[in-house]
Amino acid sequence: MRGENFKVVKTYEEINEKIRKGEAVVVTAEEMIEIVEELGVVKAAQEVDVVTTGTFGAMCSSGAFLNVGHTKPRMKMEEVYLNGVPAYGGIAAVDLYIGATALPENDPRNEVYPGKFEYGGAHVIEELIAGEDIELEAYAYGTDCYPRREIKKLINIKTINDAILCSPRNAYQNYNVAVNKSSRTIYTYMGTLKPNFGNATYSGAGQLSPLMNDPFFETIGIGTRIFLGGGIGYVAFHGTQHFTFNVKRSKKGQPMEGAGTLMVVGDMKQMDTNFIKAASILGYGVSMFVGIGIPIPILNERIAYYTSVRDDEIFAPVIDYSVDYPSGNAKPLKYVSYGELRRGFIELNGKKVPTSPVSSYYKAREIANILKDWIKSGKFEISRPAETLPAPEPNVKIEYGERRG
Amino acid sequence: MKETSTRLVLHFPKETWDKPVIYKLVKDYDLIVNILRAEILPKMEGSAVIELRGDRKKIGEAVKFLRNLQIKIKPLELDIFREDEKCVHCGACIAPCPTNAFYLDKETFKVEFDKDKCVGCGHCIPACPIRIIYSAEF
């Protein structure tokens, strides 16, 4: 189906030429919904060049590589702490990796339940981006070429060689809706869940979400330039747990479960703490809010069709987080649409269950708009992926229906 | 008699932990007492959020009685405070809030805080992942 005869065919180069001339038509995924409804997919694909998307949610599988610069005498750091948070030193001399969920050794965890998790790797990352000094403490066994055994000093993002955000799994295509069927309150990475299906939480940008607008990864691939944490970043590879095959999909191709993920990289020195924020999640641990925005070039009317998807057409599985999810036997109790979720209630077993998000649609919208401005101003061009990510052939039937004005 | 109600944050010194304070409020001042939250532990300082309903004069006298026991009293409205400009509008405070004082504006998708609905239970404070909800009392 990739060789389909499209009525509209545009290339990356043509769109970039328009961006350079300041003539590109760029809209957000929210705005695209109405445009397609008004003009139909073919006309919309002719008129719109790029659709911008956004998401801002807690993404635990995040972290950063730092190169803190050589010491005198030289040192091959093995055991490393940043503001007391352990970093991974099992790479070259002064390279290290700080993971978002890492906790200081003296954090009480859940010993006082539910734990508060006031400080962790994500806080170190946020403070680095904010330009604050971080205390580096490192130990080594000493070698002939790297004799130094220990060091304690302040480092700052402005003076270290590199600070590269490199997250193995971000921007999940879709996500579970969490509920609690047990008789006690539980504290999860999906927030506080009240007993007996007392509430439901969700964490997806739905119609604004990057990978919902390109469900079969036809434009997003290795090397795609993106908005990452307020700066410019790139898709490095497919993320971990990228499972796009044999998943249930809705009418416009959007998966009805987690499905695709992205590994992303970007220079932290460009980033902004408005879009990278440490999160202390009660009873769970530390995580990191990451803001990501991805431009979708409208290469043909099928991509225009995908980007017209609205919250009512995107479905997420409702999963019990008290027994089913922790045991590893999660079966969806039901599928609900993002439209329902955002209206504030879902129906479950004949009961009206209030819903609330744990990710920010407000921020997702802000990111999609910033990316739109970047592209319109010519500062951000779209990029053809060096390689596409694993995904099935698209099997959607484009609805050409045009509304008569 | 002018009936009214008020919500108060009480801070108990160590010495009052075993005193029957609520009983006195009911018996001597004829008030309806609704305990919204309380943390009273043996020989330790404690705190409570209570709602008093009854005659305005009687409530005044009751407050005097509490003050005489060295209990510190503050009106509840001052209690929960959010640094609005730092909020990322994630929504994690919405579910733990028993009165819908935190709610999602369906147009802007900002999480708004309606202080009039707040009962000062404090559940939102540890639930906020970026720690921008505070209270002086808890």
PDB file of C-alpha atoms in Angstrom, chain A residues 56 116 118 192 194 199 202 277-282 289 342-344 356-363 365, chain B residues 86-92 94-98 104 106-111 123 126-131:
ATOM      1  CA  PHE A  56       4.277  16.783  27.973  1.00  0.00           C
ATOM      2  CA  LYS A 116       7.641  11.260  48.959  1.00  0.00           C
ATOM      3  CA  GLU A 118      11.726  14.540  47.051  1.00  0.00           C
ATOM      4  CA  THR A 192      -3.307   8.388  43.320  1.00  0.00           C
ATOM      5  CA  LYS A 194      -9.000   5.627  44.857  1.00  0.00           C
ATOM      6  CA  ASN A 199     -11.317   7.497  39.803  1.00  0.00           C
ATOM      7  CA  TYR A 202      -4.791   8.936  31.885  1.00  0.00           C
ATOM      8  CA  LYS A 277      10.685  19.154  34.964  1.00  0.00           C
ATOM      9  CA  ALA A 278      11.520  16.725  37.713  1.00  0.00           C
ATOM     10  CA  ALA A 279       8.521  14.908  39.144  1.00  0.00           C
ATOM     11  CA  SER A 280       8.191  13.410  42.632  1.00  0.00           C
ATOM     12  CA  ILE A 281       5.431  10.856  42.351  1.00  0.00           C
ATOM     13  CA  LEU A 282       3.917   9.906  45.691  1.00  0.00           C
ATOM     14  CA  PHE A 289       8.250  15.531  32.708  1.00  0.00           C
ATOM     15  CA  ARG A 342     -11.174  14.833  28.662  1.00  0.00           C
ATOM     16  CA  ARG A 343     -14.856  15.453  29.302  1.00  0.00           C
ATOM     17  CA  GLY A 344     -14.218  14.253  32.858  1.00  0.00           C
ATOM     18  CA  SER A 356      -8.167  13.300  35.493  1.00  0.00           C
ATOM     19  CA  PRO A 357      -4.906  13.512  33.559  1.00  0.00           C
ATOM     20  CA  VAL A 358      -1.367  13.047  34.815  1.00  0.00           C
ATOM     21  CA  SER A 359       0.163  14.725  31.781  1.00  0.00           C
ATOM     22  CA  SER A 360      -0.347  18.278  30.619  1.00  0.00           C
ATOM     23  CA  TYR A 361      -2.476  18.956  27.565  1.00  0.00           C
ATOM     24  CA  TYR A 362      -1.930  22.658  28.217  1.00  0.00           C
ATOM     25  CA  LYS A 363       1.828  22.206  27.801  1.00  0.00           C
ATOM     26  CA  ARG A 365      -0.571  22.629  23.084  1.00  0.00           C
TER      27      ARG A 365
ATOM     28  CA  LYS B  86       5.070  27.398  38.206  1.00  0.00           C
ATOM     29  CA  CYS B  87       2.196  24.965  37.592  1.00  0.00           C
ATOM     30  CA  VAL B  88       2.642  22.658  34.585  1.00  0.00           C
ATOM     31  CA  HIS B  89      -1.058  21.714  34.666  1.00  0.00           C
ATOM     32  CA  CYS B  90      -0.417  17.971  34.776  1.00  0.00           C
ATOM     33  CA  GLY B  91      -3.524  17.240  36.826  1.00  0.00           C
ATOM     34  CA  ALA B  92      -1.997  15.006  39.525  1.00  0.00           C
ATOM     35  CA  ILE B  94      -7.197  16.606  40.845  1.00  0.00           C
ATOM     36  CA  ALA B  95      -7.880  13.012  41.918  1.00  0.00           C
ATOM     37  CA  PRO B  96      -6.713  13.322  45.543  1.00  0.00           C
ATOM     38  CA  CYS B  97      -8.818  16.470  46.085  1.00  0.00           C
ATOM     39  CA  PRO B  98     -12.086  15.479  47.792  1.00  0.00           C
ATOM     40  CA  LEU B 104      -9.344  21.055  34.719  1.00  0.00           C
ATOM     41  CA  LYS B 106     -11.980  22.235  29.573  1.00  0.00           C
ATOM     42  CA  GLU B 107     -11.141  25.145  27.266  1.00  0.00           C
ATOM     43  CA  THR B 108      -7.623  26.116  28.337  1.00  0.00           C
ATOM     44  CA  PHE B 109      -6.698  22.736  29.880  1.00  0.00           C
ATOM     45  CA  LYS B 110      -5.164  24.589  32.793  1.00  0.00           C
ATOM     46  CA  VAL B 111      -5.607  23.120  36.251  1.00  0.00           C
ATOM     47  CA  HIS B 123      -3.947  15.643  50.135  1.00  0.00           C
ATOM     48  CA  PRO B 126       2.401  15.441  48.457  1.00  0.00           C
ATOM     49  CA  ALA B 127       0.469  14.592  45.269  1.00  0.00           C
ATOM     50  CA  CYS B 128       1.907  17.567  43.383  1.00  0.00           C
ATOM     51  CA  PRO B 129       4.898  16.115  41.490  1.00  0.00           C
ATOM     52  CA  ILE B 130       6.688  19.442  41.224  1.00  0.00           C
ATOM     53  CA  ARG B 131       5.987  20.485  44.811  1.00  0.00           C
TER      54      ARG B 131
END
